[in-house]
Amino acid sequence: MSRSLNLSNFPPSADTIGFSARDHYPDIVFMREMLHPPGHSRRTDSTRDVMVPVTESLPKRILSIFMEIGFLEALGEAAQSESRIISRAATYLQLIGRRFKQYWQSYPCDQSMDLVAKHSQTRNWHKSTVRCMCWHPQCFKLAVATIDDTVRIYTRKPGVTPILRSSLQKAITCLAWRPHTGGELAVGCQTGVLIWSVDPTSQITRPLSQAVHLQHGRHQPVTAVSWSSNGELLVTASINDTHLLVWNVDQQRCVPMHRVKLPCALVSYAPLGYNMIASTIGRDFYLCTVPPERVTRVGWSTANGSLQSFAWSRDERHLLFVTTDDMQLFYMRLSGLKSASYELAFPLVDLDQKTTDDGLTIGGKAQSIAWCPQDRFLAISFKTTSAIAIFFTNLTGLQINIDPYCLIFGAGVEYPSCMCYQENYQQEYNTDAQSVLTIGWSSGRIEYYPL
């Protein structure tokens, strides 16, 4: 086991590595003016005058709000009625409904998406130009979701960029490519999950078929999606549901897998498919085995805050994670590969804020962590500082050694919004680099860093 580390252990003159152009990699920059955030008016001066305001009747407004938002919100609209009887009845029913909801739900349910932003892997999710990214596990294909509820697919063909857009695709939170398929993508969002099928040989920018919409009861917004290693099952989590759902996507059917005390914010299959991790909006998180093994579930609790981000080693024997309230990188070691049995977690690296020799502040509470497919380089981004800390990791049996490697800074005042590693880099290229870290900067720029 390595010695105790903190961010002051980085080389004083750690060089910023990276490149702005590389063969095969698309040059991606999202200018804010090119995108239309949700709710942004797209009318021009020439069309504004022809838009005539329409006054809807109260029943129509109530029905519309009920269909789009919910029952209690519709009662709130009815309470604004000029009719004294309707207003009083709606107010009384709304009061009863709220009390029943508080009794039925033992957790804070925030429908305003603030809870999504709090538990998102993306920094400043509400306003981030780049909401999330995901590399295909087997081929050169990068999916990027932006603030305008659009997903763009980038390949080696610079002239063809498929665009995935739907009226159901609102407030995108997460992406996951289906393994062993050329172009099936799961998009988690405010209304559930959309499954897109993108023809890998198509020369058009719009899919020929519409997305399959998966939704189940109150299981929305969906905040995490993850495919099983064989691509047969999809597991989803929602901050508004205490159940994890396991979907047979081909049949469009789901089965609640586990019910826990609090809604789950994150969920993920482990790389080999033997285990699964799920974290709640509270201090609890769970490690589970999955069929065909005997299903077991082991509960854990953090000392402070909830699980913010985690990363598995490829053999599932090592788990790294950070929490919302601690400035520490924690480590857990697996005792039995198919039993979800891990030893107690302990702090591996102190992430407390430090100041470099150049006067730059680094560290603090972690936003996201990503471990490269070869288990060699660990990247950590932070909630309030702009540097990404890269650590070199070495796994020997059940032991882990970790050492500072370098710091990555953006251009000017930009900070990393989200990041991920290219899954299939080593299989496709014969270069000195072992991995490529892909970073979505707050400026809307996508950059690739070989490590």
Coordinates of C-alpha atoms in Angstrom, one line a residue, residues 56 85 115 188 227 242 291 315 337 364 382 397 403-404:
E56 CA -56.7 29.4 -22.2
I85 CA -65.9 27.2 -4.2
L115 CA -31.3 17.4 -6.7
G188 CA -31.2 9.2 -19.3
W227 CA -25.6 -1.7 -19.4
T242 CA -36.4 4.0 -4.1
P291 CA -27.8 -12.9 -11.6
D315 CA -11.0 -6.9 -12.4
L337 CA -15.3 -11.5 -6.4
G364 CA -11.0 20.6 -2.7
F382 CA -13.1 19.3 -8.4
G397 CA -2.7 -8.5 -6.7
D403 CA 1.5 8.4 -7.1
P404 CA 1.1 12.0 -8.4

